[in-house]
């Protein structure tokens, strides 16, 4: 059985009914899916999807892109919403210096609030890191000194330093279809050193994988997390 550790079924829902997507995943051997929250204002939609399907669970959190508008200053609201039995993770959160849709300092404050919520609830922190390896490692380690917490680095595309730091703290590394790209040789080299028991797979729906061009193409062809085939 496979678990899709990170997808965005709410994005697909905008294109139409997601019932067939969930059903097709089940037929392909995907036993559970975690649909990820990126904005607190959209958490009710994400939760409703998780409540509708027995094999779908969700997270609660604010993507770094949204930190400027919806970033969390404290962990309180995250902790409150995480009490729902369908919520299994905190995030996605982290740092994105590639697009930088939100100011870096606001991303960092919200990131730390999410870490505090993960520490308090015991739910895994779902970390987004793009072009921000150094600051991501610094914050993860600094917060870890304040108390351990579980975490997964999702859609891992970073370098070996972040992978090594994550493993040192007992975190997981999750791979999406990016690892299958012809240009991802360095990434494959990095993750080849990650113990199998620390690897997760994800579709990152609705991010097109190798061989697809659009979200619609991926929804139509969804079989199982593509990184699993590479592994």
XYZ file of N, CA and C in Angstrom:
693
model
N 0.838 -1.201 0.000
C 0.000 0.000 0.000
C 0.872 1.250 0.000
N 0.511 2.219 -0.821
C 1.188 3.501 -0.858
C 0.335 4.565 -0.178
N 1.012 5.552 0.383
C 0.331 6.722 0.936
C 0.845 7.945 0.196
N -0.067 8.697 -0.391
C 0.292 9.960 -1.027
C 0.384 10.995 0.085
N 1.611 11.323 0.472
C 1.809 12.148 1.664
C 1.550 13.632 1.435
N 1.329 14.024 0.166
C 1.152 15.460 -0.074
C 0.458 15.678 -1.410
N -0.780 16.113 -1.350
C -1.512 16.467 -2.566
C -2.409 17.661 -2.255
N -2.993 18.224 -3.305
C -3.858 19.397 -3.150
C -5.172 19.123 -3.866
N -5.990 18.317 -3.256
C -7.251 17.949 -3.870
C -8.188 19.146 -4.026
N -8.018 20.150 -3.184
C -8.870 21.339 -3.322
C -8.579 22.067 -4.630
N -7.321 22.025 -5.094
C -7.004 22.634 -6.387
C -7.730 21.893 -7.505
N -7.696 20.558 -7.439
C -8.353 19.756 -8.473
C -9.862 19.935 -8.434
N -10.397 20.155 -7.234
C -11.838 20.307 -7.093
C -12.342 21.513 -7.878
N -11.482 22.510 -8.080
C -11.874 23.686 -8.848
C -12.145 23.324 -10.307
N -11.542 22.218 -10.757
C -11.737 21.773 -12.140
C -12.902 20.808 -12.286
N -13.497 20.386 -11.185
C -14.598 19.439 -11.263
C -14.572 18.455 -10.111
N -15.358 17.409 -10.227
C -15.497 16.415 -9.169
C -14.196 15.650 -8.958
N -13.794 15.473 -7.696
C -12.552 14.756 -7.395
C -12.808 13.315 -6.974
N -14.071 12.909 -6.978
C -14.383 11.547 -6.552
C -13.656 10.497 -7.364
N -13.586 10.688 -8.681
C -12.915 9.716 -9.534
C -11.403 9.721 -9.302
N -10.839 10.875 -8.974
C -9.410 10.946 -8.658
C -9.092 10.075 -7.446
N -9.889 10.214 -6.406
C -9.683 9.432 -5.189
C -9.909 7.944 -5.466
N -10.946 7.638 -6.236
C -11.248 6.240 -6.545
C -10.130 5.613 -7.367
N -9.628 6.347 -8.369
C -8.560 5.819 -9.210
C -7.283 5.588 -8.404
N -7.003 6.493 -7.488
C -5.838 6.307 -6.627
C -5.979 5.036 -5.799
N -7.179 4.802 -5.275
C -7.411 3.589 -4.495
C -7.215 2.334 -5.312
N -7.702 2.345 -6.550
C -7.536 1.173 -7.421
C -6.070 0.924 -7.753
N -5.275 1.962 -7.735
C -3.852 1.836 -8.046
C -3.016 1.448 -6.830
N -3.655 1.284 -5.677
C -2.922 0.864 -4.492
C -2.557 1.973 -3.535
N -3.101 3.178 -3.759
C -2.872 4.290 -2.838
C -3.921 4.190 -1.737
N -3.487 3.799 -0.554
C -4.414 3.526 0.534
C -4.873 4.741 1.296
N -4.113 5.835 1.204
C -4.491 7.066 1.896
C -3.839 8.246 1.199
N -4.481 9.395 1.326
C -3.986 10.636 0.729
C -4.082 11.739 1.774
N -3.072 12.607 1.793
C -3.097 13.760 2.692
C -3.206 15.013 1.826
N -4.354 15.674 1.898
C -4.549 16.895 1.129
C -4.145 18.086 1.996
N -3.348 18.955 1.425
C -2.598 19.943 2.199
C -3.241 21.319 2.166
N -3.299 21.931 3.321
C -3.813 23.285 3.473
C -2.696 24.298 3.201
N -3.025 25.350 2.431
C -2.041 26.389 2.147
C -2.463 27.767 2.651
N -3.742 27.918 2.996
C -4.261 29.180 3.518
C -5.273 28.878 4.620
N -5.172 29.592 5.712
C -6.121 29.365 6.791
C -7.553 29.641 6.335
N -7.716 30.613 5.452
C -9.051 30.954 4.970
C -9.663 29.834 4.139
N -8.835 28.913 3.634
C -9.326 27.802 2.820
C -9.340 26.475 3.573
N -8.993 26.509 4.852
C -8.991 25.276 5.640
C -10.362 24.599 5.661
N -11.474 25.331 5.783
C -12.783 24.645 5.777
C -13.009 23.806 4.522
N -12.533 24.267 3.373
C -12.684 23.516 2.127
C -11.832 22.254 2.163
N -10.603 22.403 2.618
C -9.688 21.262 2.710
C -10.236 20.222 3.683
N -10.724 20.679 4.823
C -11.272 19.760 5.822
C -12.518 19.055 5.293
N -13.352 19.760 4.570
C -14.571 19.156 4.029
C -14.229 18.006 3.085
N -13.180 18.177 2.289
C -12.742 17.105 1.385
C -12.284 15.896 2.200
N -11.495 16.144 3.249
C -11.018 15.043 4.092
C -12.171 14.318 4.773
N -13.182 15.063 5.196
C -14.333 14.444 5.848
C -15.188 13.642 4.867
N -15.154 14.000 3.596
C -16.002 13.355 2.602
C -15.499 11.965 2.214
N -14.168 11.762 2.265
C -13.583 10.502 1.808
C -12.863 9.803 2.966
N -13.178 8.551 3.234
C -12.551 7.833 4.349
C -11.030 7.714 4.238
N -10.508 7.700 3.012
C -9.067 7.507 2.832
C -8.301 8.815 2.692
N -8.977 9.936 2.851
C -8.328 11.241 2.712
C -8.235 11.931 4.065
N -7.043 12.456 4.348
C -6.787 13.221 5.569
C -6.259 14.594 5.157
N -5.989 15.468 6.113
C -5.564 16.812 5.727
C -4.600 17.400 6.751
N -4.075 18.563 6.383
C -3.227 19.329 7.287
C -3.865 20.691 7.513
N -3.265 21.465 8.393
C -3.693 22.845 8.597
C -2.444 23.717 8.624
N -2.466 24.793 7.838
C -1.288 25.649 7.817
C -1.342 26.694 6.724
N -0.249 27.475 6.659
C -0.138 28.586 5.721
C 1.153 28.447 4.924
N 1.015 28.332 3.622
C 2.150 28.249 2.706
C 2.982 29.530 2.814
N 4.300 29.440 2.647
C 5.111 30.664 2.716
C 4.687 31.740 1.716
N 4.108 31.351 0.575
C 3.611 32.346 -0.370
C 2.554 33.236 0.259
N 1.809 32.681 1.216
C 0.679 33.393 1.818
C 1.020 34.031 3.158
N 2.287 33.963 3.554
C 2.678 34.444 4.884
C 2.437 35.939 5.056
N 2.519 36.691 3.980
C 2.294 38.126 4.085
C 0.874 38.482 4.457
N -0.088 37.685 3.978
C -1.502 37.962 4.226
C -2.079 37.132 5.368
N -1.638 35.869 5.469
C -2.265 34.961 6.426
C -1.259 34.276 7.357
N -0.023 34.732 7.347
C 0.988 34.131 8.209
C 0.592 34.168 9.670
N 0.995 33.160 10.405
C 0.632 33.034 11.816
C 1.735 33.609 12.709
N 1.314 34.435 13.631
C 2.265 35.014 14.580
C 2.490 34.097 15.775
N 1.475 33.314 16.104
C 1.546 32.380 17.227
C 0.986 31.034 16.761
N 1.233 29.974 17.518
C 0.727 28.661 17.127
C -0.711 28.390 17.556
N -1.343 29.323 18.260
C -2.613 29.040 18.928
C -3.713 28.540 17.987
N -3.931 29.242 16.884
C -5.015 28.862 15.979
C -4.713 27.528 15.302
N -3.465 27.309 14.959
C -3.058 26.038 14.355
C -3.329 24.883 15.315
N -2.965 25.069 16.559
C -3.169 24.026 17.568
C -4.655 23.739 17.737
N -5.459 24.792 17.755
C -6.910 24.628 17.916
C -7.506 23.805 16.778
N -7.182 24.154 15.542
C -7.755 23.465 14.383
C -7.199 22.057 14.224
N -5.998 21.842 14.727
C -5.367 20.526 14.612
C -6.013 19.472 15.501
N -6.948 19.866 16.342
C -7.604 18.897 17.214
C -8.590 18.010 16.451
N -8.969 18.417 15.258
C -9.906 17.606 14.478
C -9.238 16.279 14.109
N -9.938 15.156 14.232
C -9.312 13.848 13.990
C -8.832 13.626 12.558
N -9.328 14.404 11.609
C -8.880 14.264 10.229
C -7.600 15.043 9.932
N -7.178 15.886 10.851
C -5.959 16.669 10.663
C -4.763 15.851 11.135
N -3.817 15.620 10.221
C -2.673 14.755 10.543
C -1.330 15.458 10.346
N -1.333 16.754 10.064
C -0.071 17.463 9.862
C -0.242 18.956 10.028
N 0.894 19.646 10.219
C 0.934 21.105 10.374
C 1.681 21.692 9.186
N 0.988 22.479 8.381
C 1.612 23.084 7.219
C 0.720 22.967 5.989
N 1.180 23.368 4.807
C 2.612 23.399 4.657
C 3.134 24.779 4.987
N 4.323 24.791 5.514
C 4.968 26.016 5.944
C 6.404 25.981 5.446
N 7.192 26.970 5.804
C 8.591 26.957 5.398
C 9.017 28.271 4.782
N 9.986 28.176 3.867
C 10.568 29.366 3.248
C 10.655 29.172 1.740
N 10.261 30.203 0.994
C 10.376 30.177 -0.462
C 11.002 31.487 -0.918
N 12.301 31.403 -1.258
C 13.022 32.576 -1.732
C 13.106 32.607 -3.258
N 12.523 31.632 -3.904
C 12.519 31.603 -5.373
C 11.472 32.574 -5.910
N 10.238 32.412 -5.468
C 9.173 33.321 -5.885
C 9.085 34.542 -4.974
N 9.328 34.326 -3.683
C 9.312 35.406 -2.689
C 8.028 36.241 -2.773
N 6.902 35.542 -2.759
C 5.614 36.222 -2.797
C 5.301 36.927 -1.485
N 5.987 36.534 -0.414
C 5.828 37.187 0.884
C 7.195 37.600 1.410
N 7.257 38.669 2.202
C 8.543 39.099 2.762
C 9.198 37.983 3.575
N 10.498 37.885 3.484
C 11.223 36.796 4.140
C 10.995 36.767 5.650
N 10.992 37.930 6.271
C 10.829 37.947 7.723
C 9.464 37.427 8.139
N 8.444 37.745 7.370
C 7.108 37.231 7.686
C 7.036 35.722 7.459
N 7.731 35.231 6.448
C 7.813 33.787 6.243
C 8.452 33.113 7.450
N 9.527 33.715 7.965
C 10.253 33.118 9.095
C 9.399 33.089 10.363
N 8.688 34.182 10.621
C 7.834 34.235 11.822
C 6.756 33.165 11.751
N 6.109 33.052 10.602
C 5.048 32.062 10.444
C 5.616 30.644 10.528
N 6.785 30.438 9.952
C 7.463 29.138 10.007
C 7.672 28.712 11.457
N 8.162 29.613 12.270
C 8.417 29.284 13.678
C 7.112 29.011 14.436
N 6.049 29.726 14.093
C 4.761 29.475 14.741
C 4.263 28.068 14.404
N 4.452 27.656 13.168
C 4.063 26.300 12.752
C 4.897 25.248 13.479
N 6.184 25.513 13.639
C 7.036 24.563 14.361
C 6.554 24.409 15.799
N 6.207 25.505 16.424
C 5.690 25.449 17.793
C 4.407 24.627 17.851
N 3.565 24.764 16.836
C 2.316 23.987 16.801
C 2.608 22.505 16.624
N 3.590 22.170 15.787
C 3.968 20.766 15.596
C 4.524 20.180 16.889
N 5.315 20.964 17.589
C 5.884 20.503 18.861
C 4.778 20.248 19.887
N 3.813 21.143 19.934
C 2.746 21.042 20.923
C 1.790 19.891 20.615
N 1.442 19.706 19.354
C 0.455 18.698 18.976
C 1.057 17.323 18.729
N 2.351 17.294 18.409
C 2.977 16.034 18.046
C 2.727 15.629 16.605
N 2.040 16.497 15.844
C 1.789 16.225 14.432
C 2.987 16.672 13.596
N 3.271 15.978 12.509
C 4.452 16.323 11.720
C 4.333 17.679 11.035
N 5.409 18.413 11.088
C 5.547 19.676 10.380
C 5.803 19.368 8.905
N 5.075 20.023 8.004
C 5.227 19.804 6.567
C 5.983 21.000 6.006
N 7.233 20.768 5.606
C 8.161 21.859 5.283
C 8.322 22.035 3.780
N 8.083 23.252 3.334
C 8.351 23.677 1.958
C 9.647 24.486 1.994
N 10.614 24.105 1.175
C 11.887 24.839 1.133
C 12.323 24.984 -0.317
N 12.414 26.215 -0.779
C 12.875 26.446 -2.149
C 13.833 27.631 -2.175
N 15.054 27.348 -2.627
C 16.124 28.348 -2.689
C 16.336 29.011 -1.332
N 16.158 28.232 -0.267
C 16.268 28.789 1.087
C 16.873 27.768 2.037
N 17.775 26.938 1.525
C 18.308 25.837 2.330
C 18.961 26.313 3.618
N 19.812 27.334 3.529
C 20.584 27.767 4.706
C 19.660 28.250 5.822
N 18.737 29.123 5.491
C 17.828 29.648 6.520
C 16.887 28.564 7.028
N 16.473 27.647 6.140
C 15.608 26.555 6.578
C 16.309 25.688 7.610
N 17.557 25.309 7.321
C 18.327 24.488 8.258
C 18.540 25.233 9.568
N 18.864 26.524 9.478
C 19.116 27.310 10.689
C 17.891 27.340 11.594
N 16.720 27.591 11.014
C 15.497 27.680 11.816
C 15.107 26.315 12.366
N 15.174 25.279 11.542
C 14.823 23.938 12.017
C 15.700 23.527 13.199
N 17.002 23.768 13.088
C 17.921 23.388 14.168
C 17.724 24.258 15.405
N 17.546 25.552 15.204
C 17.345 26.457 16.333
C 16.098 26.066 17.112
N 15.021 25.777 16.407
C 13.778 25.390 17.072
C 13.882 23.998 17.696
N 14.654 23.129 17.084
C 14.816 21.779 17.636
C 15.492 21.827 19.004
N 16.363 22.821 19.178
C 17.025 22.985 20.486
C 16.020 23.377 21.568
N 14.890 23.928 21.159
C 13.838 24.292 22.120
C 12.916 23.127 22.449
N 13.105 22.023 21.750
C 12.271 20.846 21.965
C 12.027 20.127 20.661
N 12.109 18.812 20.705
C 11.975 18.010 19.489
C 10.560 18.118 18.907
N 10.462 17.898 17.625
C 9.177 17.870 16.913
C 9.361 17.021 15.657
N 8.305 16.396 15.167
C 8.396 15.593 13.945
C 8.244 16.487 12.713
N 8.828 16.060 11.596
C 8.732 16.869 10.380
C 9.010 16.034 9.142
N 8.538 16.555 8.017
C 8.845 15.986 6.708
C 9.192 17.136 5.775
N 10.283 16.979 5.029
C 10.638 17.953 4.003
C 9.939 17.502 2.729
N 8.930 18.233 2.320
C 8.081 17.753 1.225
C 8.638 18.173 -0.130
N 8.284 17.402 -1.169
C 8.722 17.672 -2.548
C 10.198 18.051 -2.554
N 11.018 17.193 -1.978
C 12.419 17.527 -1.738
C 13.142 17.784 -3.050
N 13.736 18.980 -3.166
C 14.550 19.332 -4.332
C 15.842 20.020 -3.890
N 16.122 19.986 -2.607
C 17.253 20.728 -2.053
C 18.551 19.938 -2.182
N 19.599 20.504 -1.599
C 20.907 19.878 -1.651
C 21.157 18.956 -0.475
N 22.341 18.348 -0.446
C 22.643 17.368 0.597
C 22.682 17.936 2.004
N 22.971 19.239 2.144
C 23.057 19.814 3.489
C 21.707 19.766 4.192
N 20.652 20.117 3.478
C 19.318 20.071 4.087
C 18.909 18.634 4.361
N 19.218 17.738 3.445
C 18.884 16.323 3.659
C 19.578 15.789 4.903
N 20.870 16.087 5.038
C 21.631 15.599 6.187
C 21.097 16.181 7.489
N 20.782 17.467 7.491
C 20.247 18.093 8.704
C 18.910 17.477 9.084
N 18.065 17.260 8.087
C 16.749 16.671 8.353
C 16.884 15.282 8.958
N 17.759 14.493 8.402
C 17.934 13.136 8.907
C 18.516 13.140 10.315
N 19.414 14.067 10.597
C 20.000 14.169 11.938
C 18.925 14.419 12.997
N 17.890 15.155 12.608
C 16.809 15.480 13.546
C 15.673 14.462 13.496
N 15.866 13.406 12.719
C 14.859 12.348 12.672
C 13.693 12.631 11.755
N 13.849 13.586 10.838
C 12.765 13.949 9.932
C 12.709 12.988 8.747
N 11.640 13.140 7.966
C 11.450 12.359 6.748
C 11.685 13.235 5.519
N 12.009 12.583 4.412
C 12.188 13.236 3.129
C 11.115 12.696 2.193
N 10.343 13.582 1.570
C 9.281 13.150 0.662
C 9.624 13.537 -0.769
N 9.444 12.583 -1.672
C 9.809 12.780 -3.078
C 8.564 12.872 -3.942
N 8.585 13.830 -4.867
C 7.524 13.979 -5.848
C 8.067 13.632 -7.233
N 7.273 13.902 -8.257
C 7.662 13.549 -9.612
C 8.916 14.243 -10.104
N 9.318 15.336 -9.443
C 10.530 16.060 -9.840
C 11.741 15.135 -9.875
N 11.778 14.155 -8.991
C 12.935 13.265 -8.915
C 13.078 12.418 -10.182
N 12.038 12.356 -11.007
C 12.082 11.575 -12.241
C 12.557 12.391 -13.439
N 12.697 13.707 -13.285
C 13.074 14.546 -14.414
C 14.501 14.227 -14.875
N 14.751 14.329 -16.151
C 16.101 14.064 -16.689
C 17.136 14.998 -16.075
N 16.715 16.204 -15.748
C 17.640 17.205 -15.204
C 17.916 17.027 -13.717
N 17.305 16.026 -13.086
C 17.381 15.881 -11.621
C 18.429 14.875 -11.174
N 19.502 14.722 -11.919
C 20.521 13.742 -11.557
C 21.142 14.044 -10.196
N 21.418 15.323 -9.933
C 21.994 15.689 -8.631
C 21.034 15.371 -7.502
N 19.742 15.610 -7.723
C 18.737 15.290 -6.712
C 18.696 13.793 -6.451
N 18.726 13.001 -7.502
C 18.713 11.543 -7.316
C 19.949 11.072 -6.561
N 21.065 11.715 -6.807
C 22.284 11.357 -6.090
C 22.137 11.656 -4.599
N 21.547 12.809 -4.275
C 21.341 13.181 -2.871
C 20.405 12.207 -2.171
N 19.258 11.923 -2.772
C 18.266 11.088 -2.094
C 18.654 9.611 -2.105
N 19.593 9.226 -2.948
C 20.052 7.828 -2.932
C 20.726 7.475 -1.619
N 21.142 8.486 -0.882
C 21.813 8.275 0.397
C 20.854 8.321 1.577
N 19.585 8.566 1.310
C 18.580 8.615 2.376
C 18.071 7.200 2.642
N 18.092 6.745 3.894
C 17.571 5.404 4.200
C 16.123 5.262 3.743
N 15.778 4.107 3.208
C 14.435 3.892 2.698
C 13.363 4.137 3.753
N 13.673 3.825 5.005
C 12.670 4.001 6.055
C 12.412 5.482 6.365
N 13.218 6.370 5.782
C 13.017 7.807 5.975
C 12.468 8.481 4.724
N 12.097 7.704 3.713
C 11.566 8.248 2.471
C 10.051 8.113 2.405
N 9.393 9.169 1.964
C 7.974 9.154 1.653
C 7.816 9.519 0.177
N 6.635 9.254 -0.373
C 6.352 9.668 -1.742
C 5.088 10.510 -1.766
N 4.988 11.328 -2.793
C 3.840 12.214 -2.931
C 3.609 12.517 -4.405
N 2.365 12.832 -4.734
C 2.075 13.293 -6.087
C 2.266 14.792 -6.211
N 2.153 15.526 -5.073
C 2.126 16.988 -5.093
C 1.050 17.466 -6.077
N -0.029 16.686 -6.204
C -1.152 17.186 -6.992
C -1.456 18.612 -6.560
N -1.507 19.606 -7.413
C -1.594 19.488 -8.852
C -0.321 20.009 -9.528
N 0.823 19.463 -9.183
C 2.062 19.799 -9.865
C 2.304 18.744 -10.931
N 2.349 19.118 -12.211
C 2.558 18.113 -13.253
C 3.854 17.347 -13.049
N 3.801 16.043 -13.269
C 4.980 15.196 -13.173
C 5.555 14.967 -14.557
N 6.654 14.258 -14.628
C 7.275 13.956 -15.907
C 6.275 13.230 -16.805
N 6.162 13.703 -18.061
C 5.248 13.064 -18.995
C 3.886 13.709 -19.038
N 3.624 14.698 -18.168
C 2.372 15.436 -18.223
C 2.688 16.913 -18.355
N 1.750 17.682 -18.856
C 1.977 19.105 -19.077
C 1.110 19.987 -18.202
N -0.051 19.493 -17.826
C -0.993 20.327 -17.092
C -1.602 19.565 -15.937
N -2.294 20.316 -15.065
C -2.998 19.711 -13.949
C -4.061 18.751 -14.464
N -4.729 19.117 -15.563
C -5.756 18.252 -16.131
C -5.142 16.943 -16.612
N -3.974 17.019 -17.264
C -3.299 15.797 -17.716
C -2.987 14.896 -16.541
N -2.503 15.474 -15.450
C -2.116 14.653 -14.314
C -3.329 14.019 -13.665
N -4.423 14.781 -13.548
C -5.630 14.224 -12.945
C -6.137 13.056 -13.776
N -6.090 13.206 -15.105
C -6.596 12.150 -15.972
C -5.735 10.900 -15.899
N -4.438 11.078 -15.653
C -3.529 9.932 -15.671
C -3.080 9.468 -14.311
N -3.664 10.033 -13.235
C -3.207 9.670 -11.896
C -3.279 8.167 -11.674
N -2.144 7.604 -11.324
C -2.112 6.169 -11.033
C -1.599 5.958 -9.629
N -0.361 6.325 -9.404
C 0.220 6.228 -8.075
C 1.364 7.233 -8.009
N 1.815 7.635 -6.796
C 2.882 8.608 -6.687
C 4.068 8.203 -7.548
N 4.438 9.085 -8.495
C 5.390 8.723 -9.534
C 6.783 8.476 -8.977
N 7.140 9.195 -7.883
C 8.444 8.974 -7.280
C 8.623 7.544 -6.789
N 7.510 6.869 -6.442
C 7.587 5.492 -5.967
C 8.125 4.565 -7.034
N 7.784 4.849 -8.307
C 8.293 4.028 -9.399
C 9.786 4.221 -9.532
N 10.259 5.446 -9.367
C 11.692 5.701 -9.430
C 12.440 4.977 -8.330
N 11.856 4.973 -7.107
C 12.493 4.278 -6.001
C 12.601 2.781 -6.289
